[in-house]
Coordinates of C-alpha atoms in Angstrom, one line a residue:
Chain A
M2 CA 103.5 -50.0 254.0
P3 CA 106.5 -47.7 254.6
S4 CA 105.8 -44.8 256.9
K5 CA 105.1 -41.3 255.8
P6 CA 108.5 -39.7 256.4
V7 CA 110.2 -42.5 254.4
L8 CA 108.0 -41.9 251.4
F9 CA 108.4 -38.2 251.7
T10 CA 112.3 -38.5 251.8
A11 CA 112.2 -40.8 248.8
A12 CA 110.1 -38.4 246.9
A13 CA 112.3 -35.5 247.8
L14 CA 115.4 -37.4 246.7
I15 CA 113.9 -38.2 243.3
A16 CA 112.8 -34.6 242.8
A17 CA 116.3 -33.4 243.7
G18 CA 117.7 -35.9 241.3
V19 CA 115.5 -34.7 238.5
I20 CA 116.3 -31.1 239.2
F21 CA 120.1 -31.7 239.2
G22 CA 119.8 -33.7 236.0
V23 CA 118.0 -30.9 234.2
I24 CA 120.6 -28.4 235.5
F25 CA 123.4 -30.6 234.4
W26 CA 121.9 -31.1 231.0
L27 CA 121.4 -27.4 230.6
T28 CA 125.0 -26.5 231.6
S29 CA 126.5 -29.2 229.4
R30 CA 124.5 -27.9 226.5
A31 CA 125.6 -24.4 227.4
N32 CA 129.2 -25.7 227.3
D33 CA 128.6 -27.2 223.9
T34 CA 127.3 -23.9 222.6
T35 CA 130.3 -21.9 223.9
T36 CA 132.6 -24.5 222.3
F37 CA 130.7 -24.2 219.1
A38 CA 130.6 -20.4 219.2
L39 CA 134.4 -20.3 219.9
L40 CA 135.2 -22.6 217.1
H41 CA 132.9 -20.7 214.8
T42 CA 134.4 -17.3 215.6
G43 CA 137.9 -18.7 215.4
K44 CA 137.2 -20.2 212.0
T45 CA 135.8 -17.0 210.7
I46 CA 138.8 -15.0 211.8
A47 CA 141.2 -17.7 210.5
E48 CA 139.7 -17.7 207.1
N49 CA 138.8 -14.1 206.6
G50 CA 141.2 -12.1 208.7
R51 CA 140.2 -8.8 210.3
D52 CA 140.4 -5.1 209.4
G53 CA 141.8 -5.9 206.0
Q54 CA 144.7 -7.8 207.5
P55 CA 145.6 -11.1 205.7
A56 CA 143.8 -14.2 206.9
C57 CA 145.7 -16.8 209.0
V58 CA 145.1 -19.5 206.4
Q59 CA 146.9 -17.5 203.7
C60 CA 150.3 -18.3 205.2
H61 CA 149.6 -21.1 207.7
G62 CA 147.6 -23.2 205.3
G63 CA 143.9 -24.0 205.1
N64 CA 144.1 -26.5 208.0
G65 CA 146.9 -24.7 209.9
E66 CA 149.4 -27.2 208.6
G67 CA 152.0 -24.5 208.0
N68 CA 153.9 -23.5 204.9
R69 CA 157.5 -24.5 204.8
A70 CA 158.4 -22.3 201.8
M71 CA 157.0 -19.2 203.5
G72 CA 158.4 -20.0 206.9
A73 CA 155.0 -20.2 208.5
P74 CA 154.9 -22.7 211.3
R75 CA 152.2 -25.4 211.9
L76 CA 149.4 -24.2 214.1
A77 CA 147.1 -27.2 214.0
G78 CA 147.1 -29.1 217.2
M79 CA 149.3 -26.7 219.1
P80 CA 148.2 -26.2 222.7
A81 CA 145.6 -23.4 222.8
G82 CA 147.2 -21.7 225.7
Y83 CA 150.5 -21.5 223.9
L84 CA 149.0 -20.0 220.8
E85 CA 147.0 -17.5 222.9
K86 CA 150.2 -16.4 224.7
Q87 CA 152.0 -16.0 221.4
L88 CA 149.3 -13.8 219.9
H89 CA 149.3 -11.6 223.0
D90 CA 153.0 -11.3 222.8
F91 CA 152.9 -10.4 219.1
A92 CA 150.4 -7.7 219.9
R93 CA 152.5 -6.1 222.6
N94 CA 154.4 -3.0 221.7
P95 CA 158.0 -3.9 222.1
L96 CA 159.0 -0.4 222.9
K97 CA 156.6 0.0 225.7
A98 CA 157.1 -3.5 227.0
G99 CA 160.7 -2.9 227.9
V100 CA 160.0 -0.7 230.9
T101 CA 157.5 -2.9 232.7
L102 CA 158.9 -3.9 236.0
D103 CA 158.5 -7.2 237.7
P104 CA 155.6 -9.1 236.1
I105 CA 155.7 -11.6 238.9
A106 CA 154.4 -10.2 242.2
H107 CA 157.4 -10.7 244.5
D108 CA 156.4 -10.2 248.0
Y109 CA 159.6 -9.4 249.7
N110 CA 157.8 -7.4 252.4
K111 CA 158.1 -4.1 250.5
T112 CA 161.8 -4.5 249.8
P113 CA 161.7 -4.6 246.0
K114 CA 163.6 -7.3 244.3
I115 CA 166.0 -5.4 242.1
Q116 CA 166.5 -6.9 238.8
V117 CA 168.4 -5.3 236.0
D118 CA 168.1 -7.5 233.0
L119 CA 165.1 -6.1 231.2
T120 CA 164.6 -9.1 229.1
A121 CA 163.8 -11.1 232.2
L122 CA 161.2 -8.6 233.1
T123 CA 159.2 -7.9 230.0
P124 CA 155.9 -9.7 229.8
G125 CA 157.1 -11.0 226.5
V126 CA 157.5 -9.7 223.0
R127 CA 158.0 -11.3 219.7
R128 CA 159.1 -9.3 216.7
V129 CA 157.7 -10.6 213.4
D130 CA 156.4 -7.7 211.4
A131 CA 153.5 -9.5 209.7
M132 CA 152.3 -11.1 212.9
N133 CA 152.7 -7.9 215.0
A134 CA 150.3 -6.1 212.7
I135 CA 147.8 -8.9 212.5
S136 CA 147.7 -9.6 216.2
A137 CA 147.2 -5.9 217.1
T138 CA 143.8 -6.0 215.4
L139 CA 142.5 -8.9 217.6
N140 CA 140.8 -8.5 220.9
A141 CA 141.2 -11.0 223.8
Q142 CA 138.1 -12.9 222.9
E143 CA 139.1 -13.3 219.3
V144 CA 142.6 -14.4 220.3
K145 CA 141.1 -17.0 222.5
A146 CA 138.7 -18.2 219.7
V147 CA 141.3 -18.4 217.0
A148 CA 143.8 -20.2 219.3
F149 CA 141.1 -22.6 220.3
Y150 CA 140.1 -23.2 216.6
F151 CA 143.7 -24.0 215.5
S152 CA 144.3 -26.2 218.6
S153 CA 141.3 -28.3 217.6
L154 CA 142.6 -29.1 214.1
G155 CA 144.2 -32.4 213.1
Y156 CA 147.5 -32.6 211.2
N157 CA 149.7 -35.1 209.5
F158 CA 153.4 -34.2 209.4
T159 CA 155.6 -36.5 207.3
A160 CA 159.2 -36.9 208.5
I161 CA 161.8 -34.8 206.6
P162 CA 164.8 -37.0 206.0
S163 CA 168.4 -35.9 206.7
D164 CA 171.7 -37.6 206.6
P165 CA 172.5 -40.1 209.4
E166 CA 175.4 -38.1 210.8
T167 CA 173.3 -35.0 211.3
L168 CA 170.5 -37.0 212.9
A169 CA 172.9 -38.8 215.3
R170 CA 174.3 -35.5 216.5
G171 CA 170.9 -34.0 216.7
E172 CA 169.7 -37.0 218.8
D173 CA 172.7 -36.6 221.1
L174 CA 171.8 -33.0 221.8
A175 CA 168.0 -33.7 222.0
L176 CA 168.4 -36.6 224.5
R177 CA 171.5 -35.6 226.5
G178 CA 172.0 -31.9 225.9
K179 CA 175.5 -30.6 226.5
P180 CA 176.2 -31.4 230.2
E181 CA 179.5 -29.6 230.4
Y182 CA 177.9 -26.3 229.1
G183 CA 174.9 -26.7 231.4
I184 CA 172.5 -27.1 228.4
P185 CA 169.8 -29.6 229.4
A186 CA 168.3 -32.1 227.1
C187 CA 165.5 -30.8 224.9
A188 CA 163.7 -34.0 225.8
S189 CA 163.4 -33.2 229.5
C190 CA 160.9 -30.5 228.8
H191 CA 159.6 -31.0 225.3
G192 CA 159.3 -34.8 225.7
A193 CA 161.4 -37.5 224.2
D194 CA 159.4 -37.5 221.0
G195 CA 159.2 -33.7 220.8
K196 CA 155.5 -33.7 221.3
G197 CA 155.7 -30.9 223.9
Y198 CA 154.2 -30.6 227.4
G199 CA 151.3 -28.4 228.4
N200 CA 151.0 -24.8 227.5
H201 CA 154.5 -23.8 228.3
F202 CA 156.5 -26.4 226.4
P203 CA 155.2 -26.4 222.8
P204 CA 155.7 -29.4 220.4
I205 CA 158.9 -29.2 218.3
A206 CA 158.3 -32.3 216.3
G207 CA 156.1 -31.4 213.3
Q208 CA 157.7 -28.1 212.6
A209 CA 159.9 -27.4 209.6
P210 CA 163.6 -27.5 210.5
E211 CA 164.1 -24.0 209.1
Y212 CA 161.5 -22.6 211.5
I213 CA 163.1 -24.2 214.5
V214 CA 166.5 -22.8 213.5
Q215 CA 165.0 -19.4 212.9
Q216 CA 163.4 -19.3 216.4
L217 CA 166.6 -20.3 218.1
N218 CA 168.4 -17.5 216.2
Q219 CA 165.7 -15.0 217.2
W220 CA 166.2 -15.9 220.8
Q221 CA 169.9 -15.2 220.4
T222 CA 169.3 -11.9 218.8
G223 CA 166.5 -11.0 221.1
A224 CA 163.8 -10.6 218.5
R225 CA 161.9 -13.4 220.3
D226 CA 161.9 -12.7 223.9
N227 CA 158.8 -14.2 225.5
D228 CA 159.9 -17.4 227.1
Q229 CA 159.1 -18.3 230.7
M230 CA 162.0 -17.4 233.1
A231 CA 164.2 -16.9 230.0
L232 CA 164.6 -20.7 229.8
M233 CA 164.9 -20.9 226.1
R234 CA 167.0 -17.8 225.7
N235 CA 169.6 -19.1 228.0
I236 CA 169.8 -22.4 226.1
A237 CA 169.7 -20.8 222.6
E238 CA 172.6 -18.5 223.5
Q239 CA 174.9 -21.4 224.0
L240 CA 174.0 -23.3 220.9
T241 CA 176.4 -23.2 217.9
D242 CA 175.0 -22.9 214.4
G243 CA 175.8 -26.5 213.8
D244 CA 173.9 -27.6 217.0
K245 CA 170.8 -25.8 215.8
I246 CA 170.8 -27.4 212.4
N247 CA 171.4 -30.9 213.8
V248 CA 168.7 -30.7 216.5
A249 CA 166.2 -29.2 214.1
A250 CA 166.9 -32.0 211.6
Y251 CA 166.4 -34.5 214.4
F252 CA 163.0 -33.2 215.4
A253 CA 161.9 -32.7 211.8
N254 CA 162.7 -36.3 211.2
I255 CA 159.9 -37.5 213.5
A256 CA 156.6 -38.1 211.9
V257 CA 153.6 -36.9 214.0
S258 CA 150.0 -36.8 213.3
S259 CA 146.7 -36.3 215.1
T260 CA 143.1 -36.4 214.2
G261 CA 142.3 -33.3 216.1
G262 CA 139.3 -32.7 218.3
V263 CA 138.3 -30.2 221.0
S264 CA 139.3 -30.2 224.6
S265 CA 137.3 -27.9 226.9
P266 CA 138.0 -24.2 225.9
Chain B
M18 CA 133.7 -55.2 269.7
N19 CA 132.1 -53.2 272.4
S20 CA 131.8 -49.4 272.3
F21 CA 134.4 -48.9 275.0
S22 CA 137.2 -50.5 273.1
K23 CA 136.1 -48.7 270.0
S24 CA 136.3 -45.4 271.7
V25 CA 139.7 -46.3 273.1
I26 CA 141.0 -47.0 269.7
L27 CA 139.5 -43.8 268.2
S28 CA 141.0 -41.6 270.9
A29 CA 144.4 -43.3 270.5
V30 CA 144.3 -42.6 266.8
S31 CA 143.2 -39.0 267.2
I32 CA 146.0 -38.4 269.8
L33 CA 148.5 -39.8 267.4
C34 CA 147.1 -37.5 264.7
T35 CA 147.3 -34.4 266.8
L36 CA 150.9 -35.3 267.8
H37 CA 151.8 -35.5 264.1
V38 CA 150.1 -32.2 263.3
A39 CA 151.6 -30.5 266.4
K40 CA 155.0 -31.5 265.3
A41 CA 154.5 -30.1 261.8
E42 CA 153.3 -26.8 263.2
K43 CA 156.2 -26.5 265.5
L44 CA 158.6 -27.0 262.7
G45 CA 157.0 -24.2 260.8
G46 CA 156.8 -22.1 263.9
E47 CA 160.5 -22.4 264.7
L48 CA 161.4 -20.7 261.5
D49 CA 158.5 -18.3 261.4
S50 CA 160.0 -15.2 263.0
L51 CA 160.0 -12.3 260.6
E52 CA 159.1 -10.0 263.5
V53 CA 161.7 -11.2 266.0
R54 CA 164.5 -11.5 263.5
P55 CA 164.7 -8.3 261.6
T56 CA 167.8 -9.6 259.7
L57 CA 165.5 -11.8 257.7
V58 CA 163.9 -8.8 255.9
K59 CA 167.1 -7.3 254.8
P60 CA 166.8 -6.3 251.2
Q61 CA 168.0 -9.2 249.1
L62 CA 169.7 -8.8 245.8
S63 CA 169.1 -11.6 243.5
L64 CA 170.0 -11.1 239.9
P65 CA 169.2 -14.2 237.9
T66 CA 170.9 -12.8 234.8
K67 CA 174.2 -12.8 233.1
L68 CA 174.7 -9.2 234.0
T69 CA 175.9 -10.0 237.5
E70 CA 176.3 -13.7 237.2
V71 CA 179.9 -14.7 237.9
H72 CA 179.6 -18.3 237.1
V73 CA 181.3 -18.9 233.8
A74 CA 180.6 -22.2 232.0
S75 CA 184.1 -23.4 231.3
P76 CA 183.4 -26.6 229.6
G77 CA 187.1 -27.5 229.1
E78 CA 187.4 -27.8 232.9
F79 CA 185.2 -30.9 233.1
F80 CA 185.7 -34.5 232.2
V81 CA 183.8 -35.4 229.0
P82 CA 182.4 -38.9 229.1
P83 CA 182.4 -41.0 225.9
N84 CA 179.6 -40.7 223.3
V85 CA 176.7 -43.1 223.4
A86 CA 177.2 -43.9 219.8
D87 CA 180.6 -45.3 220.7
I88 CA 179.4 -48.0 223.0
P89 CA 181.1 -51.1 221.6
N90 CA 179.1 -53.8 219.8
D91 CA 180.1 -56.7 221.9
K92 CA 178.8 -58.4 225.1
Y93 CA 180.4 -55.6 227.3
G94 CA 178.6 -53.1 225.1
D95 CA 175.3 -54.9 225.6
M96 CA 175.7 -54.7 229.3
V97 CA 176.5 -51.0 229.1
R98 CA 173.5 -50.4 227.0
M99 CA 171.3 -52.2 229.5
G100 CA 172.8 -50.2 232.3
R101 CA 172.1 -47.0 230.5
E102 CA 168.6 -48.1 229.9
I103 CA 168.1 -48.8 233.7
F104 CA 169.7 -45.5 234.6
V105 CA 167.5 -43.4 232.2
N106 CA 164.4 -45.4 232.6
T107 CA 164.5 -47.0 236.0
Q108 CA 160.7 -47.0 236.3
I109 CA 160.4 -49.5 233.5
S110 CA 163.7 -51.4 233.3
A111 CA 164.2 -51.9 237.1
G112 CA 160.7 -51.1 238.2
R113 CA 160.5 -53.8 240.8
Y114 CA 163.3 -52.2 242.8
V115 CA 161.7 -48.7 242.8
G116 CA 159.1 -47.5 245.3
N117 CA 158.5 -44.0 243.9
A118 CA 158.2 -42.3 240.5
L119 CA 161.9 -41.2 240.0
N120 CA 164.6 -42.5 237.7
C121 CA 168.3 -42.3 238.4
Q122 CA 168.4 -39.6 235.8
S123 CA 165.9 -37.4 237.7
C124 CA 168.7 -36.4 240.0
H125 CA 171.9 -37.6 238.2
L126 CA 171.0 -35.3 235.3
Q127 CA 171.6 -36.1 231.7
E128 CA 172.3 -39.8 232.0
G129 CA 174.7 -39.1 234.9
R130 CA 176.9 -36.8 232.8
K131 CA 176.2 -33.4 234.2
P132 CA 179.0 -31.9 236.3
Y133 CA 177.8 -30.8 239.7
A134 CA 174.8 -33.1 239.5
M135 CA 176.6 -36.1 241.2
P136 CA 178.0 -37.2 237.8
I137 CA 178.7 -40.9 237.6
W138 CA 182.1 -40.3 236.0
G139 CA 183.1 -38.4 239.1
A140 CA 182.0 -41.1 241.5
F141 CA 183.1 -44.4 240.0
G142 CA 186.8 -43.9 240.6
M143 CA 186.3 -42.8 244.2
Y144 CA 184.9 -46.0 245.6
P145 CA 185.4 -47.9 247.9
M146 CA 185.1 -44.9 250.2
F147 CA 184.4 -44.2 253.9
R148 CA 181.0 -42.7 254.4
N149 CA 179.8 -40.9 257.5
K150 CA 176.2 -41.9 256.9
T151 CA 176.9 -45.6 257.6
R152 CA 180.3 -45.0 259.4
S153 CA 181.9 -47.7 257.3
V154 CA 183.7 -48.2 254.0
V155 CA 181.2 -48.7 251.2
T156 CA 181.8 -50.1 247.8
Y157 CA 180.4 -48.7 244.6
E158 CA 177.6 -51.3 244.5
Q159 CA 176.6 -50.5 248.1
R160 CA 176.5 -46.8 247.2
I161 CA 174.1 -47.6 244.4
Q162 CA 172.0 -49.7 246.8
D163 CA 171.7 -46.7 249.0
C164 CA 170.3 -44.6 246.2
F165 CA 167.8 -47.4 245.5
R166 CA 166.8 -47.6 249.1
F167 CA 166.5 -44.0 249.9
S168 CA 166.4 -41.8 246.8
L169 CA 164.2 -44.3 245.0
N170 CA 162.4 -45.4 248.2
G171 CA 162.6 -49.0 247.1
I172 CA 164.3 -52.3 247.7
P173 CA 168.0 -52.4 246.7
P174 CA 168.9 -55.0 244.1
S175 CA 171.5 -57.4 245.4
V176 CA 175.1 -56.9 244.5
D177 CA 175.2 -59.8 242.0
S178 CA 171.8 -59.0 240.4
P179 CA 171.9 -58.4 236.6
E180 CA 170.5 -54.9 237.2
M181 CA 173.4 -54.0 239.5
Q182 CA 176.0 -55.5 237.2
A183 CA 174.6 -53.5 234.3
L184 CA 174.6 -50.3 236.3
V185 CA 178.2 -50.9 237.3
A186 CA 179.1 -51.7 233.7
Y187 CA 177.5 -48.4 232.5
S188 CA 179.3 -46.5 235.2
H189 CA 182.6 -48.1 234.2
W190 CA 182.0 -47.2 230.5
L191 CA 181.0 -43.7 231.4
S192 CA 184.2 -43.2 233.4
R193 CA 186.5 -44.3 230.6
G194 CA 189.6 -42.2 230.8
A195 CA 188.8 -40.7 234.2
P196 CA 191.5 -41.1 236.8
I197 CA 191.0 -43.4 239.8
G198 CA 190.9 -41.8 243.3
V199 CA 191.1 -38.2 242.0
E200 CA 188.5 -35.5 242.9
L201 CA 187.6 -34.4 239.4
P202 CA 186.3 -30.9 238.9
G203 CA 182.5 -31.0 238.9
R204 CA 182.4 -34.1 241.1
S205 CA 179.4 -34.5 243.4
L206 CA 177.9 -31.1 244.3
P207 CA 179.3 -27.5 244.5
G208 CA 180.0 -25.8 247.8
L209 CA 177.7 -23.3 249.3
M210 CA 178.7 -20.0 250.9
R211 CA 177.9 -19.4 254.5
T212 CA 174.5 -17.7 254.6
E213 CA 171.7 -16.7 257.0
D214 CA 169.5 -19.4 258.4
P215 CA 167.2 -20.7 255.6
S216 CA 163.6 -19.6 255.8
P217 CA 160.8 -21.7 254.3
Q218 CA 158.7 -18.6 254.0
R219 CA 161.0 -17.0 251.5
G220 CA 161.6 -20.4 250.1
E221 CA 157.9 -20.6 249.2
I222 CA 158.2 -17.4 247.2
V223 CA 161.2 -18.7 245.3
Y224 CA 159.3 -22.0 244.8
T225 CA 156.2 -20.4 243.3
T226 CA 158.1 -18.0 241.1
R227 CA 160.9 -20.2 239.8
C228 CA 160.0 -23.9 240.3
A229 CA 156.2 -24.3 240.3
M230 CA 156.0 -23.9 236.5
C231 CA 157.6 -27.3 236.1
H232 CA 157.3 -29.1 239.3
G233 CA 153.6 -28.0 239.8
E234 CA 152.0 -25.6 242.3
L235 CA 151.8 -28.4 244.8
G236 CA 155.3 -29.8 244.2
L237 CA 153.8 -33.2 243.2
G238 CA 155.3 -33.1 239.8
K239 CA 153.5 -33.3 236.5
K240 CA 152.6 -36.5 234.8
T241 CA 152.9 -37.1 231.1
A242 CA 149.7 -37.2 228.9
D243 CA 149.3 -41.0 229.4
G244 CA 149.6 -40.6 233.1
T245 CA 152.1 -43.5 233.6
Q246 CA 155.2 -41.5 234.2
Y247 CA 156.2 -38.0 235.4
A248 CA 157.4 -35.5 232.8
F249 CA 158.5 -33.3 235.7
P250 CA 159.4 -35.3 238.8
P251 CA 157.7 -34.6 242.2
L252 CA 159.7 -32.8 244.9
W253 CA 157.6 -34.1 247.7
G254 CA 154.6 -36.3 248.3
P255 CA 154.3 -40.1 248.1
D256 CA 156.1 -40.4 244.7
S257 CA 159.2 -38.6 245.8
F258 CA 162.4 -39.7 247.6
N259 CA 162.1 -40.6 251.3
K260 CA 163.4 -39.0 254.4
G261 CA 166.6 -41.0 254.4
A262 CA 167.8 -39.8 251.1
G263 CA 170.9 -37.6 250.8
I264 CA 168.9 -35.0 249.0
F265 CA 166.5 -34.7 251.9
R266 CA 169.2 -32.9 253.8
V267 CA 168.6 -29.2 253.4
R268 CA 172.2 -28.5 252.6
T269 CA 172.6 -31.2 250.0
A270 CA 169.3 -30.2 248.4
A271 CA 170.4 -26.6 248.3
Q272 CA 173.7 -27.5 246.7
Y273 CA 171.9 -29.5 244.1
I274 CA 169.3 -26.8 243.4
K275 CA 171.9 -24.1 243.2
A276 CA 173.9 -25.9 240.5
N277 CA 171.1 -27.4 238.5
M278 CA 167.7 -25.8 239.0
P279 CA 165.7 -24.2 237.4
L280 CA 166.6 -26.8 234.8
G281 CA 169.1 -25.3 232.4
Q282 CA 169.7 -22.3 234.6
G283 CA 172.2 -23.7 237.0
F284 CA 174.0 -21.1 239.2
T285 CA 171.4 -18.4 238.6
I286 CA 169.7 -18.4 242.0
S287 CA 171.7 -17.2 245.0
D288 CA 173.0 -19.5 247.7
Q289 CA 170.5 -18.0 250.1
E290 CA 167.6 -18.6 247.8
A291 CA 168.7 -22.2 247.2
L292 CA 168.8 -22.8 250.9
D293 CA 165.4 -21.2 251.4
V294 CA 163.7 -23.2 248.8
A295 CA 165.4 -26.4 250.1
A296 CA 164.0 -25.7 253.5
Y297 CA 160.6 -25.2 252.0
I298 CA 160.9 -28.6 250.3
W299 CA 162.2 -30.1 253.6
I300 CA 159.1 -29.2 255.6
Q301 CA 156.8 -31.0 253.2
D302 CA 155.5 -34.5 253.6
R303 CA 157.2 -37.5 252.0
P304 CA 157.7 -41.2 252.5
K305 CA 159.3 -42.1 255.8
D306 CA 162.9 -43.1 256.4
P307 CA 163.0 -46.9 255.9
R308 CA 165.5 -47.2 258.8
V309 CA 162.8 -46.1 261.4
G310 CA 159.4 -47.5 262.1
Y311 CA 156.1 -45.7 261.6
I312 CA 155.8 -44.6 265.2
L313 CA 159.4 -43.3 265.5
D314 CA 158.9 -41.5 262.2
F315 CA 156.8 -38.9 263.8
L316 CA 158.1 -39.1 267.3
L317 CA 161.8 -38.5 266.4
P318 CA 163.0 -35.1 265.3
R319 CA 163.6 -34.9 261.6
T320 CA 167.1 -35.5 260.3
G321 CA 168.8 -33.3 257.8
A322 CA 167.9 -30.1 259.5
P323 CA 169.1 -26.8 257.9

């Protein structure tokens, strides 16, 4: 017969186990319900729009697969954090954004770091008239929900063929960049297959070539101005029109697909 | 084992540990002197933009290596292709010689083509060469062996191994048309201006604002989704280059960072910032120098000091 304290400890351990189990179950259920609620809100906004603004699905397609003819990019399966940032940047007033100083807290012991290039300092703006109007009607929660909804969708992108010459040049730029101009390879951040990396480096494969060229052009003109540390702007500014077409054709020639699914919100 | 010998071992281990910690603190302490060195808080102008940037990309200045599509379709070409594969994908194609998570391409950027990132076309024609590190004349193969041993923290392939021959063939092909024994523009690394002593404190600020996004908050790099390789290589920690590597020297690292980092924005951080962040990287932990034993590793002062 084990002594009393031993029995007591065993009982306490079992009780603790049961309590933790229940708590775990409850929290995981709560997680499920938040995920579900987010998806539901996201879906509602995506399909109905808000405040009389057009719904996302009108241009981006019922499953977020994008619409090449309209120039609407694929949203399905894009990283949620990336979509969220884009929506916030769309919503920001470009005129007001220009004067914000130093978004990063530099701690140079009260000697301010003087920077003059405003584009490096703006928290990020993207000028696309339709999207500016739509994003302005969404609040932070809704932005989160709709970004989460689209990131959970699956997609199936069939490769868009091009002529071998274009593809070979595009591949050269995508895998090797232009060393003598200081342009790094696309692949070093966006991945060799263009599938992207994390929230900062979106997938390029699976977008229409016209859209990619358009974005590179917008970086050059400054209409799109929301990249981290001006990484993409610096690169886009050195690309020739031919480079843009070649590299866009190369990435559009990669077939990508995903069955979708939720990661944690 | 009796309790006496156990306690002896335990105390020996703890003394060694404190020694190691004490040394790390002292290194930080030496450079921590914002109060006693007022010069360090001088306002610092750093303009990472084209408005003040004087560096002009003058592509015509640099040697342009041949195009990959032009690798000949013969046995020589096969060897060149294998060499390129090893250079780009060292982890897989020469994995048994590598002790960390880097590829040759992680430092010799863009398949060894990028000027001011130790380009291969700038090096091939310069060997055999006298090196201060070994105080002897080294051949090209021996130089590559050094990069395997220190930068890749591994075991060098022998001079006649197929991997080495392929790497030499690749270097030979990449340097087609480059003169022998001439310091080409863009060779090795750019010079640095004379600056103040580097400060890891300021380096940490540079690191978190300009590097952490890619190399991770902890500097341990970021792995790809399948977790087998690094999408962004580690700057310190067990998977990085060791303390014998050339890039472990603060000055070399600063030169490299100035010309090449943040990726795609070479020459946008000032010489001072490059040195600061290099010093910050230098004080972190990484594999030991293979030339010294484990005990000497923490008893000897560090090499490569700023």
